[in-house]
mmCIF file of C-alpha atoms in Angstrom:
data_model
loop_
_atom_site.group_PDB
_atom_site.id
_atom_site.type_symbol
_atom_site.label_atom_id
_atom_site.label_comp_id
_atom_site.label_asym_id
_atom_site.label_seq_id
_atom_site.Cartn_x
_atom_site.Cartn_y
_atom_site.Cartn_z
ATOM 1 C CA MET L 1 0.000 0.000 0.000
ATOM 2 C CA PHE L 2 1.115 3.571 -0.653
ATOM 3 C CA GLN L 3 -0.355 7.041 -0.175
ATOM 4 C CA GLY L 4 -1.784 9.004 -3.063
ATOM 5 C CA ILE L 5 -4.738 10.896 -4.474
ATOM 6 C CA LEU L 6 -7.331 8.640 -6.053
ATOM 7 C CA ILE L 7 -10.075 10.020 -8.291
ATOM 8 C CA SER L 8 -13.288 8.047 -8.633
ATOM 9 C CA LYS L 9 -16.510 8.757 -10.445
ATOM 10 C CA ASP L 10 -19.973 7.230 -10.334
ATOM 11 C CA ASP L 11 -23.525 8.380 -10.910
ATOM 12 C CA ALA L 12 -23.533 10.117 -7.542
ATOM 13 C CA ALA L 13 -20.309 12.076 -7.464
ATOM 14 C CA TYR L 14 -16.801 12.868 -8.705
ATOM 15 C CA ARG L 15 -14.325 12.419 -5.835
ATOM 16 C CA ALA L 16 -10.609 13.079 -5.349
ATOM 17 C CA THR L 17 -9.376 11.852 -1.979
ATOM 18 C CA VAL L 18 -5.995 11.264 -0.333
ATOM 19 C CA GLN L 19 -5.909 7.614 0.742
ATOM 20 C CA ALA L 20 -3.968 4.378 0.918
ATOM 21 C CA ILE L 21 -3.833 2.779 -2.531
ATOM 22 C CA GLY L 22 -3.044 -0.831 -3.389
ATOM 23 C CA GLU L 23 -0.532 -1.715 -6.102
ATOM 24 C CA GLU L 24 -3.305 -3.431 -8.054
ATOM 25 C CA VAL L 25 -4.513 0.059 -9.058
ATOM 26 C CA LEU L 26 -1.284 0.733 -10.947
ATOM 27 C CA PRO L 27 -1.557 0.046 -14.686
ATOM 28 C CA ASP L 28 0.771 -2.019 -16.829
ATOM 29 C CA GLY L 29 4.271 -0.700 -17.390
ATOM 30 C CA ASP L 30 7.833 -1.922 -17.511
ATOM 31 C CA VAL L 31 9.303 0.469 -14.910
ATOM 32 C CA THR L 32 8.149 1.087 -11.336
ATOM 33 C CA VAL L 33 9.250 4.300 -9.642
ATOM 34 C CA ARG L 34 9.200 5.352 -5.999
ATOM 35 C CA ILE L 35 8.183 8.992 -6.263
ATOM 36 C CA GLY L 36 9.990 11.566 -4.181
ATOM 37 C CA TRP L 37 8.279 14.706 -5.449
ATOM 38 C CA SER L 38 5.465 15.772 -7.741
ATOM 39 C CA THR L 39 3.815 19.092 -8.500
ATOM 40 C CA LEU L 40 0.506 20.802 -9.202
ATOM 41 C CA ASN L 41 -0.071 22.220 -12.686
ATOM 42 C CA TYR L 42 -3.189 23.799 -14.169
ATOM 43 C CA LYS L 43 -4.166 20.486 -15.776
ATOM 44 C CA ASP L 44 -3.822 18.750 -12.404
ATOM 45 C CA GLY L 45 -6.238 21.302 -10.972
ATOM 46 C CA LEU L 46 -8.745 20.469 -13.692
ATOM 47 C CA ALA L 47 -8.317 16.744 -13.042
ATOM 48 C CA ILE L 48 -8.669 16.922 -9.261
ATOM 49 C CA THR L 49 -11.706 19.220 -9.312
ATOM 50 C CA GLY L 50 -13.403 17.613 -12.324
ATOM 51 C CA ARG L 51 -13.869 21.057 -13.911
ATOM 52 C CA ALA L 52 -12.917 19.640 -17.310
ATOM 53 C CA PRO L 53 -12.907 16.068 -18.647
ATOM 54 C CA VAL L 54 -9.159 15.652 -18.215
ATOM 55 C CA VAL L 55 -9.428 12.222 -16.594
ATOM 56 C CA ARG L 56 -10.474 9.554 -19.093
ATOM 57 C CA ARG L 57 -10.307 6.414 -16.912
ATOM 58 C CA PHE L 58 -11.423 5.670 -13.363
ATOM 59 C CA PRO L 59 -10.129 5.138 -10.785
ATOM 60 C CA MET L 60 -7.214 7.453 -11.614
ATOM 61 C CA ILE L 61 -4.202 8.825 -9.763
ATOM 62 C CA PRO L 62 -3.735 12.395 -11.053
ATOM 63 C CA GLY L 63 -0.437 14.179 -11.570
ATOM 64 C CA ILE L 64 1.211 14.842 -14.924
ATOM 65 C CA ASP L 65 4.721 15.047 -13.412
ATOM 66 C CA PHE L 66 6.924 13.105 -11.061
ATOM 67 C CA ALA L 67 10.564 12.615 -10.097
ATOM 68 C CA GLY L 68 11.872 9.617 -8.219
ATOM 69 C CA THR L 69 13.942 6.451 -8.137
ATOM 70 C CA VAL L 70 13.507 3.261 -10.152
ATOM 71 C CA VAL L 71 12.654 0.301 -7.884
ATOM 72 C CA ASP L 72 11.876 -2.262 -10.590
ATOM 73 C CA SER L 73 12.624 -2.344 -14.306
ATOM 74 C CA ARG L 74 12.118 -4.620 -17.294
ATOM 75 C CA HIS L 75 13.240 -1.854 -19.671
ATOM 76 C CA ALA L 76 16.724 -1.917 -21.169
ATOM 77 C CA ALA L 77 17.395 1.773 -20.525
ATOM 78 C CA TRP L 78 16.689 1.743 -16.790
ATOM 79 C CA LYS L 79 17.969 -0.137 -13.749
ATOM 80 C CA VAL L 80 17.090 -0.142 -10.070
ATOM 81 C CA GLY L 81 18.416 3.004 -8.414
ATOM 82 C CA ASP L 82 18.268 5.255 -11.482
ATOM 83 C CA ARG L 83 16.943 8.767 -10.804
ATOM 84 C CA VAL L 84 14.283 9.685 -13.350
ATOM 85 C CA LEU L 85 11.581 12.199 -14.146
ATOM 86 C CA LEU L 86 8.442 12.195 -16.262
ATOM 87 C CA ASN L 87 6.330 14.922 -17.875
ATOM 88 C CA GLY L 88 3.111 14.287 -19.763
ATOM 89 C CA TRP L 89 2.456 11.264 -22.033
ATOM 90 C CA GLY L 90 -1.143 11.121 -20.761
ATOM 91 C CA VAL L 91 -0.010 10.303 -17.230
ATOM 92 C CA GLY L 92 -2.636 11.550 -14.782
ATOM 93 C CA GLU L 93 -5.238 11.427 -17.575
ATOM 94 C CA THR L 94 -5.350 7.935 -19.093
ATOM 95 C CA HIS L 95 -2.504 6.358 -17.090
ATOM 96 C CA CYS L 96 -2.086 6.647 -13.304
ATOM 97 C CA GLY L 97 0.159 9.578 -12.503
ATOM 98 C CA GLY L 98 2.500 11.278 -10.108
ATOM 99 C CA LEU L 99 0.449 12.427 -7.113
ATOM 100 C CA ALA L 100 1.219 9.232 -5.216
ATOM 101 C CA GLU L 101 4.229 7.539 -3.679
ATOM 102 C CA MET L 102 4.483 4.951 -6.478
ATOM 103 C CA ALA L 103 4.013 4.864 -10.257
ATOM 104 C CA ARG L 104 4.291 2.189 -12.924
ATOM 105 C CA VAL L 105 4.908 3.524 -16.433
ATOM 106 C CA LYS L 106 6.499 2.793 -19.781
ATOM 107 C CA GLY L 107 10.240 3.240 -19.643
ATOM 108 C CA ASP L 108 10.137 5.091 -22.964
ATOM 109 C CA TRP L 109 8.345 7.937 -21.183
ATOM 110 C CA LEU L 110 11.136 8.585 -18.686
ATOM 111 C CA ILE L 111 14.230 10.732 -18.943
ATOM 112 C CA ALA L 112 17.210 10.769 -16.606
ATOM 113 C CA LEU L 113 17.050 13.393 -13.871
ATOM 114 C CA PRO L 114 19.686 16.010 -14.827
ATOM 115 C CA ALA L 115 22.607 15.931 -12.413
ATOM 116 C CA GLU L 116 22.220 19.687 -11.888
ATOM 117 C CA PHE L 117 18.836 19.226 -10.178
ATOM 118 C CA SER L 118 17.544 17.442 -7.123
ATOM 119 C CA ALA L 119 14.221 15.656 -7.554
ATOM 120 C CA ARG L 120 12.591 18.500 -5.633
ATOM 121 C CA GLN L 121 14.068 21.136 -7.938
ATOM 122 C CA ALA L 122 13.023 19.162 -11.020
ATOM 123 C CA MET L 123 9.444 19.194 -9.788
ATOM 124 C CA ALA L 124 9.643 22.856 -8.850
ATOM 125 C CA ILE L 125 10.243 23.206 -12.588
ATOM 126 C CA GLY L 126 7.769 20.488 -13.614
ATOM 127 C CA THR L 127 5.701 20.548 -16.772
ATOM 128 C CA ALA L 128 5.144 24.288 -16.311
ATOM 129 C CA GLY L 129 8.847 25.095 -16.432
ATOM 130 C CA TYR L 130 9.568 22.533 -19.127
ATOM 131 C CA THR L 131 6.783 24.101 -21.226
ATOM 132 C CA ALA L 132 8.230 27.570 -20.616
ATOM 133 C CA MET L 133 11.572 26.329 -21.941
ATOM 134 C CA LEU L 134 9.882 24.899 -25.047
ATOM 135 C CA CYS L 135 8.328 28.336 -25.623
ATOM 136 C CA VAL L 136 11.680 30.099 -25.294
ATOM 137 C CA MET L 137 13.250 27.600 -27.682
ATOM 138 C CA ALA L 138 10.448 28.235 -30.198
ATOM 139 C CA LEU L 139 11.082 31.997 -30.118
ATOM 140 C CA GLU L 140 14.800 31.405 -30.549
ATOM 141 C CA LYS L 141 14.187 29.015 -33.458
ATOM 142 C CA HIS L 142 12.141 31.713 -35.142
ATOM 143 C CA GLY L 143 15.040 34.139 -34.732
ATOM 144 C CA VAL L 144 13.757 36.364 -31.902
ATOM 145 C CA LYS L 145 16.881 37.782 -30.272
ATOM 146 C CA PRO L 146 17.363 39.789 -27.057
ATOM 147 C CA GLY L 147 18.092 42.976 -28.990
ATOM 148 C CA ASP L 148 14.930 42.797 -31.073
ATOM 149 C CA GLY L 149 12.648 44.440 -28.510
ATOM 150 C CA GLU L 150 10.185 43.569 -25.767
ATOM 151 C CA VAL L 151 8.925 40.032 -25.184
ATOM 152 C CA LEU L 152 5.476 39.714 -23.622
ATOM 153 C CA VAL L 153 4.641 36.965 -21.110
ATOM 154 C CA THR L 154 0.944 36.565 -20.271
ATOM 155 C CA GLY L 155 -0.414 34.826 -17.187
ATOM 156 C CA ALA L 156 2.828 35.937 -15.643
ATOM 157 C CA ASN L 157 2.123 34.922 -12.035
ATOM 158 C CA GLY L 158 1.447 31.304 -12.977
ATOM 159 C CA GLY L 159 3.990 28.511 -13.221
ATOM 160 C CA VAL L 160 4.732 28.789 -16.945
ATOM 161 C CA GLY L 161 4.809 32.579 -16.800
ATOM 162 C CA SER L 162 7.080 32.720 -13.764
ATOM 163 C CA VAL L 163 9.665 30.343 -15.223
ATOM 164 C CA ALA L 164 9.449 32.025 -18.643
ATOM 165 C CA ILE L 165 10.271 35.409 -17.116
ATOM 166 C CA ALA L 166 13.237 33.984 -15.216
ATOM 167 C CA LEU L 167 14.575 32.255 -18.335
ATOM 168 C CA LEU L 168 14.100 35.191 -20.695
ATOM 169 C CA SER L 169 15.686 37.606 -18.236
ATOM 170 C CA ARG L 170 18.694 35.326 -17.751
ATOM 171 C CA LEU L 171 19.105 35.178 -21.543
ATOM 172 C CA GLY L 172 19.098 38.982 -21.847
ATOM 173 C CA TYR L 173 15.572 39.667 -23.132
ATOM 174 C CA THR L 174 13.492 42.674 -22.109
ATOM 175 C CA VAL L 175 10.409 41.110 -20.529
ATOM 176 C CA VAL L 176 6.953 42.633 -20.096
ATOM 177 C CA ALA L 177 4.759 40.663 -17.687
ATOM 178 C CA SER L 178 0.968 40.717 -18.018
ATOM 179 C CA THR L 179 -0.971 39.819 -14.871
ATOM 180 C CA GLY L 180 -4.360 40.140 -13.251
ATOM 181 C CA ARG L 181 -2.678 40.667 -9.894
ATOM 182 C CA MET L 182 -0.826 43.956 -10.037
ATOM 183 C CA GLY L 183 -0.102 43.621 -6.334
ATOM 184 C CA GLU L 184 2.412 40.940 -7.333
ATOM 185 C CA SER L 185 4.480 43.367 -9.405
ATOM 186 C CA ALA L 186 7.458 43.187 -7.036
ATOM 187 C CA TYR L 187 7.495 39.391 -7.367
ATOM 188 C CA LEU L 188 7.512 39.641 -11.167
ATOM 189 C CA THR L 189 10.233 42.275 -11.333
ATOM 190 C CA GLY L 190 12.225 40.139 -8.922
ATOM 191 C CA LEU L 191 12.078 37.322 -11.459
ATOM 192 C CA GLY L 192 13.369 39.667 -14.142
ATOM 193 C CA ALA L 193 10.428 41.517 -15.703
ATOM 194 C CA THR L 194 11.273 45.091 -16.627
ATOM 195 C CA THR L 195 7.638 46.189 -16.948
ATOM 196 C CA VAL L 196 4.360 44.844 -15.507
ATOM 197 C CA ILE L 197 1.010 45.557 -17.176
ATOM 198 C CA ASP L 198 -2.539 44.752 -16.156
ATOM 199 C CA ARG L 199 -4.093 41.890 -18.093
ATOM 200 C CA SER L 200 -7.091 44.115 -18.853
ATOM 201 C CA GLU L 201 -4.939 45.782 -21.528
ATOM 202 C CA LEU L 202 -5.137 42.543 -23.513
ATOM 203 C CA SER L 203 -8.190 40.614 -22.322
ATOM 204 C CA ALA L 204 -11.011 42.607 -23.962
ATOM 205 C CA PRO L 205 -12.096 42.171 -27.607
ATOM 206 C CA GLY L 206 -9.656 44.071 -29.810
ATOM 207 C CA LYS L 207 -8.919 45.071 -33.386
ATOM 208 C CA PRO L 208 -7.458 42.748 -36.049
ATOM 209 C CA LEU L 209 -4.268 44.840 -35.956
ATOM 210 C CA GLY L 210 -2.928 47.115 -33.245
ATOM 211 C CA LYS L 211 0.190 49.158 -32.715
ATOM 212 C CA GLU L 212 3.282 47.009 -33.165
ATOM 213 C CA ARG L 213 5.063 46.381 -29.863
ATOM 214 C CA TRP L 214 6.242 42.817 -29.154
ATOM 215 C CA ALA L 215 9.225 41.114 -30.772
ATOM 216 C CA GLY L 216 7.915 37.879 -29.283
ATOM 217 C CA VAL L 217 5.186 36.577 -27.000
ATOM 218 C CA ILE L 218 4.767 33.622 -24.642
ATOM 219 C CA ASP L 219 1.031 33.228 -24.066
ATOM 220 C CA THR L 220 -0.538 30.973 -21.440
ATOM 221 C CA VAL L 221 -4.040 32.464 -21.608
ATOM 222 C CA GLY L 222 -5.578 32.043 -25.067
ATOM 223 C CA SER L 223 -8.850 33.694 -26.174
ATOM 224 C CA HIS L 224 -8.833 37.503 -26.549
ATOM 225 C CA THR L 225 -5.447 37.800 -24.843
ATOM 226 C CA LEU L 226 -3.795 35.649 -27.495
ATOM 227 C CA ALA L 227 -5.667 37.446 -30.280
ATOM 228 C CA ASN L 228 -4.544 40.863 -29.023
ATOM 229 C CA ALA L 229 -0.987 39.656 -28.503
ATOM 230 C CA CYS L 230 -0.837 38.528 -32.134
ATOM 231 C CA ALA L 231 -2.390 41.798 -33.306
ATOM 232 C CA THR L 232 0.312 43.845 -31.543
ATOM 233 C CA THR L 233 3.341 41.709 -32.404
ATOM 234 C CA ARG L 234 5.917 43.446 -34.566
ATOM 235 C CA TYR L 235 6.588 42.587 -38.192
ATOM 236 C CA GLY L 236 8.217 39.157 -38.460
ATOM 237 C CA GLY L 237 7.760 38.389 -34.764
ATOM 238 C CA ALA L 238 6.642 35.133 -33.173
ATOM 239 C CA VAL L 239 4.021 34.128 -30.622
ATOM 240 C CA ALA L 240 4.374 30.863 -28.666
ATOM 241 C CA ALA L 241 0.953 29.702 -27.450
ATOM 242 C CA CYS L 242 0.861 27.046 -24.730
ATOM 243 C CA GLY L 243 -2.200 27.650 -22.543
ATOM 244 C CA LEU L 244 -5.931 28.217 -22.367
ATOM 245 C CA ALA L 245 -6.586 29.637 -18.908
ATOM 246 C CA GLY L 246 -8.714 32.353 -20.519
ATOM 247 C CA GLY L 247 -10.502 30.060 -22.953
ATOM 248 C CA MET L 248 -9.942 27.777 -25.939
ATOM 249 C CA ASP L 249 -11.376 30.227 -28.447
ATOM 250 C CA PHE L 250 -9.179 32.377 -30.686
ATOM 251 C CA PRO L 251 -11.205 35.432 -31.792
ATOM 252 C CA SER L 252 -8.663 36.766 -34.262
ATOM 253 C CA SER L 253 -8.187 37.247 -37.992
ATOM 254 C CA VAL L 254 -5.471 36.346 -40.472
ATOM 255 C CA ALA L 255 -4.303 39.983 -40.569
ATOM 256 C CA PRO L 256 -1.245 39.649 -38.259
ATOM 257 C CA PHE L 257 -0.044 36.600 -40.149
ATOM 258 C CA ILE L 258 -0.418 37.769 -43.744
ATOM 259 C CA LEU L 259 0.181 41.511 -43.298
ATOM 260 C CA ARG L 260 2.966 41.449 -40.718
ATOM 261 C CA GLY L 261 4.423 37.978 -41.201
ATOM 262 C CA VAL L 262 3.752 37.035 -37.570
ATOM 263 C CA THR L 263 4.253 33.353 -36.745
ATOM 264 C CA LEU L 264 1.993 31.574 -34.254
ATOM 265 C CA CYS L 265 3.852 28.607 -32.716
ATOM 266 C CA GLY L 266 1.775 25.962 -30.960
ATOM 267 C CA ILE L 267 3.619 24.431 -28.004
ATOM 268 C CA ASP L 268 2.788 20.881 -26.893
ATOM 269 C CA SER L 269 4.655 19.401 -23.956
ATOM 270 C CA VAL L 270 2.628 16.205 -23.550
ATOM 271 C CA MET L 271 3.719 14.211 -26.604
ATOM 272 C CA ALA L 272 7.007 15.941 -27.440
ATOM 273 C CA PRO L 273 9.651 13.493 -28.703
ATOM 274 C CA LEU L 274 12.430 12.295 -26.406
ATOM 275 C CA ALA L 275 15.112 14.391 -28.127
ATOM 276 C CA VAL L 276 13.066 17.575 -27.653
ATOM 277 C CA ARG L 277 12.514 16.787 -23.973
ATOM 278 C CA GLN L 278 16.182 16.123 -23.384
ATOM 279 C CA ALA L 279 17.128 19.346 -25.147
ATOM 280 C CA ALA L 280 14.649 21.369 -23.060
ATOM 281 C CA TRP L 281 15.841 19.888 -19.770
ATOM 282 C CA GLY L 282 19.451 20.432 -20.831
ATOM 283 C CA ARG L 283 18.684 24.079 -21.459
ATOM 284 C CA LEU L 284 16.881 24.382 -18.109
ATOM 285 C CA ALA L 285 19.976 23.010 -16.382
ATOM 286 C CA ARG L 286 22.080 25.661 -18.129
ATOM 287 C CA ASP L 287 19.806 28.713 -18.234
ATOM 288 C CA LEU L 288 17.518 28.665 -15.182
ATOM 289 C CA ASP L 289 18.628 30.633 -12.135
ATOM 290 C CA LEU L 290 18.013 28.250 -9.217
ATOM 291 C CA ALA L 291 17.735 31.150 -6.763
ATOM 292 C CA LYS L 292 14.819 32.504 -8.808
ATOM 293 C CA LEU L 293 13.326 29.010 -8.998
ATOM 294 C CA ASP L 294 13.427 28.805 -5.218
ATOM 295 C CA ALA L 295 11.788 32.240 -4.935
ATOM 296 C CA MET L 296 8.799 31.101 -7.006
ATOM 297 C CA THR L 297 8.378 27.702 -5.310
ATOM 298 C CA ARG L 298 6.159 26.659 -2.424
ATOM 299 C CA GLU L 299 6.461 23.175 -0.928
ATOM 300 C CA VAL L 300 3.214 21.484 0.127
ATOM 301 C CA ALA L 301 2.109 18.148 1.537
ATOM 302 C CA LEU L 302 0.007 15.705 -0.473
ATOM 303 C CA ALA L 303 -2.958 16.282 1.858
ATOM 304 C CA GLU L 304 -3.035 19.962 0.828
ATOM 305 C CA ALA L 305 -3.296 19.261 -2.893
ATOM 306 C CA PRO L 306 -7.099 18.927 -3.304
ATOM 307 C CA ALA L 307 -7.790 22.332 -1.724
ATOM 308 C CA LEU L 308 -4.908 23.944 -3.600
ATOM 309 C CA ALA L 309 -6.290 22.643 -6.889
ATOM 310 C CA GLU L 310 -9.306 24.912 -6.398
ATOM 311 C CA GLN L 311 -7.069 27.892 -5.640
ATOM 312 C CA LEU L 312 -4.925 27.134 -8.679
ATOM 313 C CA LEU L 313 -7.904 27.288 -11.032
ATOM 314 C CA ALA L 314 -9.092 30.487 -9.354
ATOM 315 C CA GLY L 315 -5.765 32.177 -10.170
ATOM 316 C CA GLN L 316 -4.852 32.459 -6.493
ATOM 317 C CA VAL L 317 -1.557 30.562 -6.651
ATOM 318 C CA ARG L 318 1.736 32.294 -7.398
ATOM 319 C CA GLY L 319 4.553 30.468 -9.139
ATOM 320 C CA ARG L 320 5.085 26.766 -8.547
ATOM 321 C CA LEU L 321 3.687 24.229 -6.078
ATOM 322 C CA VAL L 322 5.957 21.261 -5.401
ATOM 323 C CA VAL L 323 4.304 18.297 -3.656
ATOM 324 C CA ARG L 324 6.293 16.245 -1.162
ATOM 325 C CA LEU L 325 5.645 12.487 -1.388
ATOM 326 C CA THR L 326 8.411 10.232 -0.058
ATOM 327 C CA GLY L 327 10.685 13.291 -0.010
ATOM 328 C CA GLU L 328 13.629 11.458 -1.575
ATOM 329 C CA ASN L 329 15.985 13.626 -3.623
#
């Protein structure tokens, strides 16, 4: 038996409870991992609360991330004692995930924990930070350079936004942070933002084209915010879209793309190939300031996760939540 969050659903209710779980709940897989640390991302909040149909099988252990130690392996790449991490691959949605002390998964889904990070630090980064790195890499691939002008980060107080600001600042970019919580401006400038704007400047319906401002954008919000970000991106700029906290709709036009040559880059972290994952984590090990990571991280116990999931969806959580399980690093 091991401790974890188990989600169940029947005609009467949708429940997510912290409880003792038997190994028979774990699905098939060729590697078993004792989990030291996990995390809470926006998708985990949706899964735990049932606000969206994230979970596709029941019962389900949520958690799209984990870091821990291999305790059993029938996979050629992994042996007992290896330190590993996992992001995505449907874990916590269709395959039991990381908000428990044990997981059984496909070895092909794992990557080695970078030597530069403890398991706790890797989960302070988590899918949010890994996604932020994918966004930065997309802007770089498109040719957006630090000297090209301001880079906008929306949903700046969240996990993706916080890590994106820290990364961009470390790389020399001029970062503008958009947030609905202007009282957190000192936190955002501490991470490296040079300017903080209220999200209301971008969240209302806008025009197909606005005044050119951004050399690049990392958007976690979607809907009107993404549309307005595209409409105000400079000629030849790029927008990396990775979130939908404001909605899945995209009330825009083709004008920014065909009149200004703006590129909209869709960022998927769930099914990214192994080589892309390894490159992103390698860059995180090189380019993320661990002091800033610590400043944006709050450690919580597993028992706190269900209540925090509600706060996360309500936009009341700053930065990253790292969940202590066995606590092994």
